[in-house]
Amino acid sequence: MSLKSRAFFRSTIFRLTAQYSLIFISSALILFLLAYSLLSDAVREGDRLAMAQKVREYASIALKRGLPALVEFIRMEREDFDSDEYYLRLDAPDGQPLTQISPSDAAPLPNDLPRDLGPGIQWTFLPQPEGKGLIELACRSLPDGGMVYMGKDASDRERLLRQFRIIFAGIMALVALVGLTAGFLLARRTLKPIQGLIDTVRAIDTGRMDARVPDEGADDELNELARLFNAMLDKIKSLISGMREALDNVAHDLRTPATRTLAAVEMAASTKSDPEALREALLDCAEETRRIVSMLGILMDISEAETGAMRLHLGRTDMAALIAEMVEIYQYVAEEKGVLLAVAPMDRLPVTADADRMRQVLGNLLDNAVKYTPAGGRVDVSAWRAGGAVAVRVADSGEGIVADDIPRIFDRLYRADKSRSQRGLGLGLSLVRAVLHAHGGGIDVQSAPGKGSLFTFTLPAAADAAAG
Ligand code: ADP
């Protein structure tokens, strides 16, 4: 057997075809057998009924009036008897035939007929002499030991039944063929989404990332699986392209400080004996290296926070106090820029959080708000308790964010085009969101170009504070 045909016999499509066809063919076979047995019974019953009635009549005469009377009765009846159809024989208790009738063109019944068959009428088939056919024989033991036999040529009937059997066998062969074909088509149709799945996985394996399982449109589980598989592939594709984009951005953003460092080193190398120039080149190198280290540090922080590996030093801390502390730090930067930084009055707002990470969150939001608000604008910070959470809002009257950028500002290294003139790595908001998620909180932004931005984040309140 070739490898290919061996694989076919092991395939699910073969197994399903075999199972479907087996059920189909065996049900049809059972139905045909039932129909045949009913039909043959019905055909035989007609003949048997007439013979049985007659044999019973003879037995009752023998019982009531004795064998000689029965012989006489048969003799009287002989004229009317349809001798062309039936065999009749009456045997004495010693086995000698008392009377015998047979169809005109047939030999009489043979002598070695079955005897002492038990009560009631027993049915048997006798082969006709010279292989002409079969005689169906009704045998009945009589009370005093005699026997009455009545028979009829059953060859025509049996020939008819044999023809039925041949026709049934032919139909069964056809049914088997239809069953096999239908089974195969059904199995292939059922497995089509699976085949699509296999083809798609193979195509992806060869690098065709855009391959998808064809949607058959049906509303069954296999098509649902195909649709879910396609959705998963779309998600993986967008994740991969997101990762590629992030990697491109990291490479791009690392290149600038690395190129500057290289330039500073080369310049220092070409400076023969000016210690001041050398010192400046070293300071430039240190500055650029610090940028690289800080960028890598933030990238790692974001990854850790997103994967749940960030180690948080959780403790009960007052958000209102943290806000006051960070606002005081940024007050100086805001004043320098001519931006008004105001805090709404607030009560204590206990949260369970890592205070340093919260300073980072507030610092990034305040830094952005002041950075993206032109002189004369204002930044307002407010916070309140909202059910089991504490909400903090940093609102500015700055340049705002265009709608297309809003879903992307939390992506790593994403910076809106018009923000490129400002200093920044495009990592601040990614870190803010990752840290808040690690704390079980979240962040939301509302913004419109020219109208300012409104960043609101929430954190679960400290347990007893939430209850109070
Ligand atoms: P960056 O270092 O560029 O500030 P962030 O991750 O903090 O990086 O912010 C991502 C981008 O979101 C910014 O480049 C800027 O385009 C936009 N953005 C963030 N905060 C504000 C704000 N308060 N007003 C306007 N744009 C903002």
Short mmCIF file of C-alpha atoms and ligand atoms in Angstrom, two decimals:
data_model
loop_
_atom_site.label_atom_id
_atom_site.label_comp_id
_atom_site.label_asym_id
_atom_site.label_seq_id
_atom_site.Cartn_x
_atom_site.Cartn_y
_atom_site.Cartn_z
CA MET A 1 0.00 0.00 0.00
CA SER A 2 1.41 3.39 -0.98
CA LEU A 3 2.07 6.07 1.63
CA LYS A 4 -0.67 8.24 0.20
CA SER A 5 -3.38 5.59 0.38
CA ARG A 6 -2.25 4.60 3.87
CA ALA A 7 -2.62 8.22 4.94
CA PHE A 8 -6.10 8.30 3.37
CA PHE A 9 -7.24 5.23 5.34
CA ARG A 10 -6.02 6.87 8.55
CA SER A 11 -7.66 10.20 7.76
CA THR A 12 -10.69 11.57 9.59
CA ILE A 13 -12.54 11.90 6.29
CA PHE A 14 -12.20 8.13 5.74
CA ARG A 15 -13.31 7.32 9.27
CA LEU A 16 -16.31 9.65 9.06
CA THR A 17 -17.25 8.27 5.63
CA ALA A 18 -17.03 4.72 6.97
CA GLN A 19 -19.13 5.58 10.02
CA TYR A 20 -21.81 7.49 8.07
CA SER A 21 -22.05 4.77 5.40
CA LEU A 22 -22.08 1.96 7.94
CA ILE A 23 -25.03 3.50 9.77
CA PHE A 24 -26.81 4.26 6.49
CA ILE A 25 -26.21 0.86 4.89
CA SER A 26 -27.01 -1.18 8.01
CA SER A 27 -30.26 0.75 8.58
CA ALA A 28 -31.22 0.13 4.94
CA LEU A 29 -30.29 -3.55 5.28
CA ILE A 30 -32.41 -3.96 8.41
CA LEU A 31 -35.34 -2.29 6.64
CA PHE A 32 -34.96 -4.52 3.57
CA LEU A 33 -34.70 -7.70 5.65
CA LEU A 34 -37.80 -6.71 7.57
CA ALA A 35 -39.69 -5.92 4.37
CA TYR A 36 -38.57 -9.23 2.81
CA SER A 37 -39.56 -11.30 5.80
CA LEU A 38 -42.99 -9.61 5.93
CA LEU A 39 -43.43 -10.12 2.21
CA SER A 40 -42.39 -13.78 2.19
CA ASP A 41 -44.58 -14.45 5.23
CA ALA A 42 -47.53 -12.83 3.49
CA VAL A 43 -46.94 -14.84 0.29
CA ARG A 44 -46.55 -18.15 2.20
CA GLU A 45 -49.41 -17.48 4.56
CA GLY A 46 -52.04 -17.56 1.78
CA ASP A 47 -51.08 -21.13 0.72
CA ARG A 48 -50.56 -22.40 4.24
CA LEU A 49 -53.92 -21.13 5.47
CA ALA A 50 -55.87 -23.24 2.96
CA MET A 51 -53.80 -26.40 3.61
CA ALA A 52 -53.89 -26.00 7.39
CA GLN A 53 -57.67 -25.64 7.34
CA LYS A 54 -58.06 -28.84 5.35
CA VAL A 55 -55.59 -30.83 7.47
CA ARG A 56 -57.39 -29.67 10.63
CA GLU A 57 -60.69 -30.81 9.13
CA TYR A 58 -59.25 -34.28 8.33
CA ALA A 59 -57.76 -34.59 11.80
CA SER A 60 -61.04 -33.74 13.42
CA ILE A 61 -62.88 -36.36 11.29
CA ALA A 62 -60.27 -38.99 12.21
CA LEU A 63 -60.58 -38.03 15.89
CA LYS A 64 -64.35 -38.16 15.94
CA ARG A 65 -65.12 -40.99 13.52
CA GLY A 66 -61.88 -42.95 13.04
CA LEU A 67 -59.55 -43.51 10.11
CA PRO A 68 -61.90 -45.58 7.90
CA ALA A 69 -64.47 -42.79 8.05
CA LEU A 70 -61.79 -40.31 7.01
CA VAL A 71 -60.77 -42.53 4.05
CA GLU A 72 -64.41 -42.61 3.06
CA PHE A 73 -64.73 -38.85 3.44
CA ILE A 74 -61.69 -38.27 1.23
CA ARG A 75 -63.01 -40.67 -1.35
CA MET A 76 -66.35 -38.80 -1.37
CA GLU A 77 -64.57 -35.52 -1.61
CA ARG A 78 -62.25 -36.74 -4.35
CA GLU A 79 -64.32 -35.47 -7.24
CA ASP A 80 -64.32 -31.90 -6.00
CA PHE A 81 -60.70 -31.98 -4.94
CA ASP A 82 -58.44 -29.76 -6.91
CA SER A 83 -56.05 -32.54 -7.77
CA ASP A 84 -53.99 -30.39 -10.13
CA GLU A 85 -52.68 -28.35 -7.26
CA TYR A 86 -52.53 -30.36 -4.06
CA TYR A 87 -50.91 -33.56 -2.85
CA LEU A 88 -52.80 -35.54 -0.24
CA ARG A 89 -51.86 -38.72 1.57
CA LEU A 90 -53.30 -40.54 4.52
CA ASP A 91 -51.09 -43.13 6.27
CA ALA A 92 -52.20 -45.89 8.58
CA PRO A 93 -50.43 -46.21 11.98
CA ASP A 94 -48.05 -48.79 10.39
CA GLY A 95 -46.97 -46.28 7.74
CA GLN A 96 -48.95 -47.86 4.85
CA PRO A 97 -50.70 -45.31 2.65
CA LEU A 98 -54.49 -45.59 2.99
CA THR A 99 -55.22 -43.09 0.30
CA GLN A 100 -53.09 -40.87 -1.95
CA ILE A 101 -53.77 -38.00 -4.38
CA SER A 102 -51.30 -35.97 -6.40
CA PRO A 103 -51.46 -33.36 -9.19
CA SER A 104 -52.10 -35.03 -12.52
CA ASP A 105 -48.62 -34.49 -14.01
CA ALA A 106 -46.71 -35.16 -10.78
CA ALA A 107 -45.35 -38.27 -9.14
CA PRO A 108 -47.03 -39.30 -5.85
CA LEU A 109 -45.46 -38.32 -2.54
CA PRO A 110 -42.52 -40.59 -1.61
CA ASN A 111 -42.84 -43.23 1.13
CA ASP A 112 -40.20 -41.93 3.52
CA LEU A 113 -42.21 -38.94 4.77
CA PRO A 114 -41.50 -37.59 8.27
CA ARG A 115 -43.52 -39.19 11.07
CA ASP A 116 -44.26 -38.61 14.79
CA LEU A 117 -43.64 -34.89 14.56
CA GLY A 118 -45.38 -33.88 17.75
CA PRO A 119 -48.72 -32.13 18.18
CA GLY A 120 -50.22 -29.69 15.71
CA ILE A 121 -49.36 -29.11 12.06
CA GLN A 122 -45.65 -29.24 11.16
CA TRP A 123 -44.37 -27.63 7.97
CA THR A 124 -41.61 -29.02 5.83
CA PHE A 125 -40.26 -28.79 2.28
CA LEU A 126 -39.79 -31.84 0.08
CA PRO A 127 -37.68 -31.77 -3.04
CA GLN A 128 -39.68 -32.96 -6.02
CA PRO A 129 -38.30 -35.93 -7.87
CA GLU A 130 -35.95 -35.07 -10.77
CA GLY A 131 -35.14 -31.73 -9.13
CA LYS A 132 -38.31 -30.12 -10.46
CA GLY A 133 -38.78 -27.92 -7.43
CA LEU A 134 -40.12 -27.93 -3.90
CA ILE A 135 -43.30 -29.24 -2.32
CA GLU A 136 -44.42 -27.49 0.85
CA LEU A 137 -45.88 -30.14 3.10
CA ALA A 138 -48.25 -29.84 6.08
CA CYS A 139 -47.88 -32.93 8.31
CA ARG A 140 -50.26 -33.81 11.12
CA SER A 141 -50.13 -36.88 13.42
CA LEU A 142 -53.58 -38.38 13.95
CA PRO A 143 -54.77 -39.50 17.40
CA ASP A 144 -54.53 -43.25 16.66
CA GLY A 145 -51.01 -43.07 15.18
CA GLY A 146 -51.85 -42.40 11.53
CA MET A 147 -50.54 -39.42 9.57
CA VAL A 148 -52.15 -36.96 7.20
CA TYR A 149 -50.00 -35.07 4.70
CA MET A 150 -51.10 -32.26 2.50
CA GLY A 151 -48.69 -30.59 0.08
CA LYS A 152 -48.53 -28.01 -2.66
CA ASP A 153 -45.93 -27.25 -5.28
CA ALA A 154 -44.09 -24.20 -3.87
CA SER A 155 -41.60 -23.79 -6.73
CA ASP A 156 -43.36 -20.82 -8.36
CA ARG A 157 -43.72 -19.05 -5.08
CA GLU A 158 -40.12 -19.78 -4.06
CA ARG A 159 -38.95 -18.67 -7.51
CA LEU A 160 -40.82 -15.39 -7.00
CA LEU A 161 -39.26 -14.94 -3.57
CA ARG A 162 -35.82 -15.73 -5.02
CA GLN A 163 -36.41 -13.00 -7.58
CA PHE A 164 -37.32 -10.62 -4.80
CA ARG A 165 -34.09 -11.54 -3.08
CA ILE A 166 -32.08 -10.81 -6.23
CA ILE A 167 -33.85 -7.47 -6.71
CA PHE A 168 -33.30 -6.62 -3.03
CA ALA A 169 -29.61 -7.51 -3.34
CA GLY A 170 -29.35 -5.23 -6.40
CA ILE A 171 -31.10 -2.40 -4.59
CA MET A 172 -28.86 -2.98 -1.55
CA ALA A 173 -25.77 -2.67 -3.74
CA LEU A 174 -27.15 0.61 -5.09
CA VAL A 175 -28.00 1.79 -1.58
CA ALA A 176 -24.47 0.91 -0.44
CA LEU A 177 -23.05 2.96 -3.31
CA VAL A 178 -25.33 5.90 -2.53
CA GLY A 179 -24.49 5.52 1.19
CA LEU A 180 -20.77 5.58 0.52
CA THR A 181 -20.98 8.56 -1.83
CA ALA A 182 -23.31 10.49 0.49
CA GLY A 183 -21.08 9.60 3.46
CA PHE A 184 -18.00 10.84 1.63
CA LEU A 185 -19.67 14.09 0.51
CA LEU A 186 -21.10 14.69 3.97
CA ALA A 187 -17.75 14.03 5.67
CA ARG A 188 -15.98 16.31 3.20
CA ARG A 189 -18.54 19.06 3.74
CA THR A 190 -18.31 18.71 7.53
CA LEU A 191 -14.53 18.78 7.49
CA LYS A 192 -14.20 21.64 5.00
CA PRO A 193 -13.55 24.30 7.69
CA ILE A 194 -10.94 21.99 9.28
CA GLN A 195 -9.27 21.55 5.89
CA GLY A 196 -9.36 25.35 5.51
CA LEU A 197 -7.72 25.63 8.93
CA ILE A 198 -4.97 23.18 7.97
CA ASP A 199 -4.34 24.97 4.64
CA THR A 200 -4.17 28.31 6.43
CA VAL A 201 -1.72 27.11 9.07
CA ARG A 202 0.45 25.61 6.29
CA ALA A 203 0.31 28.89 4.34
CA ILE A 204 1.30 30.87 7.46
CA ASP A 205 4.12 28.41 8.05
CA THR A 206 5.48 29.31 4.63
CA GLY A 207 5.41 33.01 5.53
CA ARG A 208 2.04 34.08 4.11
CA MET A 209 0.87 35.98 7.21
CA ASP A 210 -2.22 37.32 5.41
CA ALA A 211 -3.68 33.81 4.79
CA ARG A 212 -7.12 33.35 6.38
CA VAL A 213 -9.58 30.46 6.70
CA PRO A 214 -12.37 30.93 4.11
CA ASP A 215 -15.68 31.74 5.82
CA GLU A 216 -18.32 29.23 4.67
CA GLY A 217 -21.04 31.44 6.12
CA ALA A 218 -22.65 28.61 8.11
CA ASP A 219 -23.55 29.21 11.74
CA ASP A 220 -22.10 25.99 13.19
CA GLU A 221 -19.28 25.30 15.66
CA LEU A 222 -16.61 24.53 13.04
CA ASN A 223 -17.25 27.79 11.21
CA GLU A 224 -17.27 29.60 14.54
CA LEU A 225 -13.86 28.04 15.20
CA ALA A 226 -12.65 29.24 11.77
CA ARG A 227 -13.91 32.76 12.51
CA LEU A 228 -12.26 32.81 15.96
CA PHE A 229 -9.05 31.50 14.39
CA ASN A 230 -9.12 34.33 11.83
CA ALA A 231 -9.77 36.89 14.57
CA MET A 232 -6.81 35.46 16.52
CA LEU A 233 -4.60 35.72 13.43
CA ASP A 234 -5.65 39.36 12.95
CA LYS A 235 -4.78 40.06 16.56
CA ILE A 236 -1.40 38.35 16.29
CA LYS A 237 -0.71 40.27 13.07
CA SER A 238 -1.51 43.60 14.67
CA LEU A 239 0.57 42.65 17.75
CA ILE A 240 3.52 41.72 15.54
CA SER A 241 3.25 44.92 13.53
CA GLY A 242 2.90 46.86 16.81
CA MET A 243 6.05 45.20 18.11
CA ARG A 244 7.86 45.90 14.84
CA GLU A 245 6.80 49.54 14.99
CA ALA A 246 7.90 49.79 18.63
CA LEU A 247 11.25 48.20 17.74
CA ASP A 248 11.67 50.62 14.82
CA ASN A 249 10.87 53.52 17.13
CA VAL A 250 13.32 52.31 19.78
CA ALA A 251 16.03 51.89 17.14
CA HIS A 252 15.27 55.33 15.77
CA ASP A 253 15.19 57.00 19.18
CA LEU A 254 18.40 55.27 20.33
CA ARG A 255 20.19 56.23 17.15
CA THR A 256 20.01 59.98 17.85
CA PRO A 257 21.79 59.95 21.26
CA ALA A 258 24.18 57.20 20.07
CA THR A 259 25.13 59.30 16.98
CA ARG A 260 25.59 62.37 19.15
CA THR A 261 27.81 60.37 21.55
CA LEU A 262 29.86 59.14 18.61
CA ALA A 263 30.24 62.67 17.26
CA ALA A 264 31.35 63.95 20.69
CA VAL A 265 33.90 61.10 21.02
CA GLU A 266 35.28 61.74 17.54
CA MET A 267 35.53 65.44 18.20
CA ALA A 268 37.34 64.77 21.50
CA ALA A 269 39.73 62.42 19.72
CA SER A 270 40.62 65.09 17.20
CA THR A 271 41.15 67.72 19.91
CA LYS A 272 44.88 67.62 20.60
CA SER A 273 45.49 69.44 23.87
CA ASP A 274 42.47 71.42 24.95
CA PRO A 275 41.36 70.00 28.32
CA GLU A 276 38.25 72.22 28.36
CA ALA A 277 37.04 70.82 24.98
CA LEU A 278 37.73 67.29 26.20
CA ARG A 279 35.72 67.92 29.37
CA GLU A 280 32.83 69.28 27.31
CA ALA A 281 32.91 66.24 25.00
CA LEU A 282 32.85 63.93 28.03
CA LEU A 283 29.90 65.81 29.52
CA ASP A 284 28.05 65.54 26.20
CA CYS A 285 28.75 61.80 26.17
CA ALA A 286 27.48 61.46 29.74
CA GLU A 287 24.32 63.43 28.90
CA GLU A 288 23.50 61.33 25.82
CA THR A 289 24.30 58.10 27.67
CA ARG A 290 21.99 59.18 30.50
CA ARG A 291 19.23 59.70 27.90
CA ILE A 292 19.79 56.19 26.55
CA VAL A 293 19.88 54.62 30.03
CA SER A 294 16.76 56.49 31.11
CA MET A 295 14.92 55.45 27.94
CA LEU A 296 15.89 51.79 28.38
CA GLY A 297 14.97 52.00 32.09
CA ILE A 298 11.49 53.35 31.28
CA LEU A 299 11.01 50.73 28.54
CA MET A 300 11.86 47.99 31.02
CA ASP A 301 9.57 49.52 33.64
CA ILE A 302 6.70 49.52 31.14
CA SER A 303 7.33 45.89 30.18
CA GLU A 304 7.52 44.84 33.82
CA ALA A 305 4.32 46.69 34.70
CA GLU A 306 2.48 45.26 31.68
CA THR A 307 3.55 41.67 32.36
CA GLY A 308 2.81 41.97 36.07
CA ALA A 309 6.49 41.59 36.97
CA MET A 310 6.82 45.13 38.37
CA ARG A 311 7.58 45.00 42.09
CA LEU A 312 5.27 47.47 43.77
CA HIS A 313 5.99 48.66 47.30
CA LEU A 314 2.37 48.97 48.25
CA GLY A 315 1.44 50.97 51.32
CA ARG A 316 -1.31 53.19 52.59
CA THR A 317 -0.70 56.65 51.25
CA ASP A 318 -2.65 59.89 50.93
CA MET A 319 -3.23 60.88 47.30
CA ALA A 320 -4.05 64.46 48.34
CA ALA A 321 -0.62 64.79 49.98
CA LEU A 322 1.13 63.27 46.94
CA ILE A 323 -0.66 65.72 44.66
CA ALA A 324 0.33 68.68 46.85
CA GLU A 325 3.96 67.48 46.88
CA MET A 326 4.19 67.04 43.07
CA VAL A 327 2.32 70.27 42.31
CA GLU A 328 4.85 72.12 44.48
CA ILE A 329 7.69 70.67 42.40
CA TYR A 330 6.05 71.59 39.06
CA GLN A 331 4.93 75.01 40.33
CA TYR A 332 8.37 76.33 39.59
CA VAL A 333 8.43 74.96 35.98
CA ALA A 334 4.91 76.30 35.36
CA GLU A 335 5.78 79.76 36.69
CA GLU A 336 8.88 79.85 34.49
CA LYS A 337 6.69 79.14 31.47
CA GLY A 338 3.93 81.56 32.50
CA VAL A 339 1.35 78.82 33.08
CA LEU A 340 -0.95 78.93 36.08
CA LEU A 341 -0.90 75.67 38.04
CA ALA A 342 -3.82 75.41 40.48
CA VAL A 343 -5.04 72.68 42.86
CA ALA A 344 -8.67 72.39 43.95
CA PRO A 345 -9.09 72.01 47.72
CA MET A 346 -9.38 68.34 48.71
CA ASP A 347 -9.73 66.13 51.80
CA ARG A 348 -7.44 63.25 52.58
CA LEU A 349 -7.73 60.52 49.93
CA PRO A 350 -6.14 57.31 51.25
CA VAL A 351 -5.11 54.77 48.62
CA THR A 352 -3.05 51.57 48.75
CA ALA A 353 -0.28 52.27 46.27
CA ASP A 354 3.43 52.47 45.61
CA ALA A 355 4.05 56.13 46.51
CA ASP A 356 7.12 56.50 44.27
CA ARG A 357 5.27 55.08 41.26
CA MET A 358 2.36 57.43 42.00
CA ARG A 359 4.81 60.36 42.04
CA GLN A 360 5.96 59.13 38.61
CA VAL A 361 2.36 59.04 37.34
CA LEU A 362 1.52 62.52 38.68
CA GLY A 363 4.90 63.86 37.52
CA ASN A 364 4.37 62.67 33.94
CA LEU A 365 0.84 64.05 33.72
CA LEU A 366 1.86 67.44 35.24
CA ASP A 367 4.95 67.58 33.05
CA ASN A 368 2.89 66.98 29.88
CA ALA A 369 0.18 69.43 30.94
CA VAL A 370 2.71 72.24 31.51
CA LYS A 371 4.79 71.23 28.46
CA TYR A 372 1.86 71.23 26.02
CA THR A 373 0.20 74.40 27.40
CA PRO A 374 1.44 77.70 26.01
CA ALA A 375 2.22 80.71 28.23
CA GLY A 376 -0.90 82.35 29.63
CA GLY A 377 -2.71 79.01 29.88
CA ARG A 378 -3.60 77.08 33.02
CA VAL A 379 -3.38 73.63 34.51
CA ASP A 380 -5.93 72.53 37.12
CA VAL A 381 -5.52 69.52 39.37
CA SER A 382 -8.46 68.07 41.27
CA ALA A 383 -9.20 64.77 43.03
CA TRP A 384 -12.21 63.18 44.67
CA ARG A 385 -13.54 59.91 45.97
CA ALA A 386 -15.73 58.03 43.47
CA GLY A 387 -17.38 55.00 45.10
CA GLY A 388 -14.64 52.50 45.93
CA ALA A 389 -12.06 54.48 43.97
CA VAL A 390 -10.13 57.70 44.07
CA ALA A 391 -10.15 59.80 40.88
CA VAL A 392 -7.51 62.38 39.98
CA ARG A 393 -7.87 64.85 37.13
CA VAL A 394 -5.19 66.95 35.44
CA ALA A 395 -6.85 69.44 33.09
CA ASP A 396 -5.00 71.91 30.90
CA SER A 397 -6.03 74.66 28.52
CA GLY A 398 -3.22 73.73 26.12
CA GLU A 399 -2.96 72.69 22.51
CA GLY A 400 -5.11 69.54 22.87
CA ILE A 401 -4.79 66.31 20.90
CA VAL A 402 -6.32 65.49 17.51
CA ALA A 403 -8.90 62.69 17.54
CA ASP A 404 -6.74 60.30 15.44
CA ASP A 405 -3.88 60.56 17.94
CA ILE A 406 -5.96 59.96 21.07
CA PRO A 407 -6.02 56.12 20.85
CA ARG A 408 -2.25 56.05 20.21
CA ILE A 409 -0.80 58.43 22.80
CA PHE A 410 -0.54 55.56 25.33
CA ASP A 411 1.51 53.46 22.87
CA ARG A 412 5.20 53.14 23.56
CA LEU A 413 7.32 55.80 21.83
CA TYR A 414 4.31 57.42 20.15
CA ARG A 415 4.50 61.18 19.86
CA ALA A 416 1.98 63.29 17.97
CA ASP A 417 3.63 65.02 15.01
CA LYS A 418 3.21 68.53 16.35
CA SER A 419 4.74 67.49 19.71
CA ARG A 420 8.05 66.58 18.10
CA SER A 421 9.31 70.14 18.66
CA GLN A 422 9.02 69.53 22.43
CA ARG A 423 11.47 67.47 24.43
CA GLY A 424 10.28 63.94 25.26
CA LEU A 425 10.62 60.24 24.50
CA GLY A 426 6.99 59.30 23.93
CA LEU A 427 7.18 56.89 26.87
CA GLY A 428 5.61 58.90 29.70
CA LEU A 429 1.96 58.03 29.08
CA SER A 430 2.76 54.35 28.36
CA LEU A 431 4.44 54.14 31.75
CA VAL A 432 1.56 56.01 33.43
CA ARG A 433 -1.01 53.58 32.02
CA ALA A 434 1.08 50.47 32.76
CA VAL A 435 1.69 51.55 36.39
CA LEU A 436 -1.99 52.37 36.92
CA HIS A 437 -3.04 48.98 35.46
CA ALA A 438 -0.51 47.27 37.75
CA HIS A 439 -2.31 48.99 40.66
CA GLY A 440 -5.73 47.85 39.43
CA GLY A 441 -6.60 51.34 38.18
CA GLY A 442 -7.03 52.97 34.78
CA ILE A 443 -6.74 56.23 32.86
CA ASP A 444 -8.99 58.08 30.46
CA VAL A 445 -8.44 61.14 28.27
CA GLN A 446 -10.71 63.72 26.73
CA SER A 447 -9.17 66.28 24.44
CA ALA A 448 -9.85 68.49 21.47
CA PRO A 449 -7.32 70.51 19.45
CA GLY A 450 -7.10 74.07 20.76
CA LYS A 451 -9.37 73.33 23.71
CA GLY A 452 -6.98 71.56 26.05
CA SER A 453 -6.82 68.07 27.48
CA LEU A 454 -8.36 66.36 30.46
CA PHE A 455 -6.56 63.30 31.86
CA THR A 456 -8.49 61.43 34.59
CA PHE A 457 -7.10 58.40 36.36
CA THR A 458 -8.64 56.18 39.02
CA LEU A 459 -7.15 53.95 41.70
CA PRO A 460 -8.91 51.64 44.16
CA ALA A 461 -9.30 53.49 47.48
CA ALA A 462 -7.62 52.00 50.59
CA ALA A 463 -9.84 49.25 52.04
CA ASP A 464 -11.11 51.03 55.18
CA ALA A 465 -11.39 54.35 53.32
CA ALA A 466 -13.67 52.74 50.75
CA ALA A 467 -15.88 51.40 53.50
CA GLY A 468 -16.07 54.80 55.19
P1 ADP B 1 6.17 62.75 25.45
O1 ADP B 1 7.49 62.39 25.98
O2 ADP B 1 6.15 62.97 23.97
O3 ADP B 1 5.43 63.79 26.21
P2 ADP B 1 4.09 60.97 26.40
O4 ADP B 1 3.96 59.49 26.34
O5 ADP B 1 4.03 61.59 27.74
O6 ADP B 1 5.38 61.35 25.60
O7 ADP B 1 2.91 61.56 25.53
C1 ADP B 1 2.68 61.03 24.25
C2 ADP B 1 2.08 62.10 23.35
O8 ADP B 1 0.78 62.47 23.82
C3 ADP B 1 2.84 63.37 23.35
O9 ADP B 1 3.88 63.33 22.40
C4 ADP B 1 1.79 64.38 22.97
O10 ADP B 1 1.62 64.42 21.56
C5 ADP B 1 0.54 63.83 23.58
N1 ADP B 1 0.20 64.47 24.87
C6 ADP B 1 0.39 63.97 26.10
N2 ADP B 1 -0.08 64.81 27.05
C7 ADP B 1 -0.59 65.87 26.40
C8 ADP B 1 -1.25 67.08 26.81
N3 ADP B 1 -1.45 67.37 28.11
N4 ADP B 1 -1.64 67.94 25.86
C9 ADP B 1 -1.45 67.66 24.55
N5 ADP B 1 -0.85 66.55 24.08
C10 ADP B 1 -0.42 65.66 25.00
#
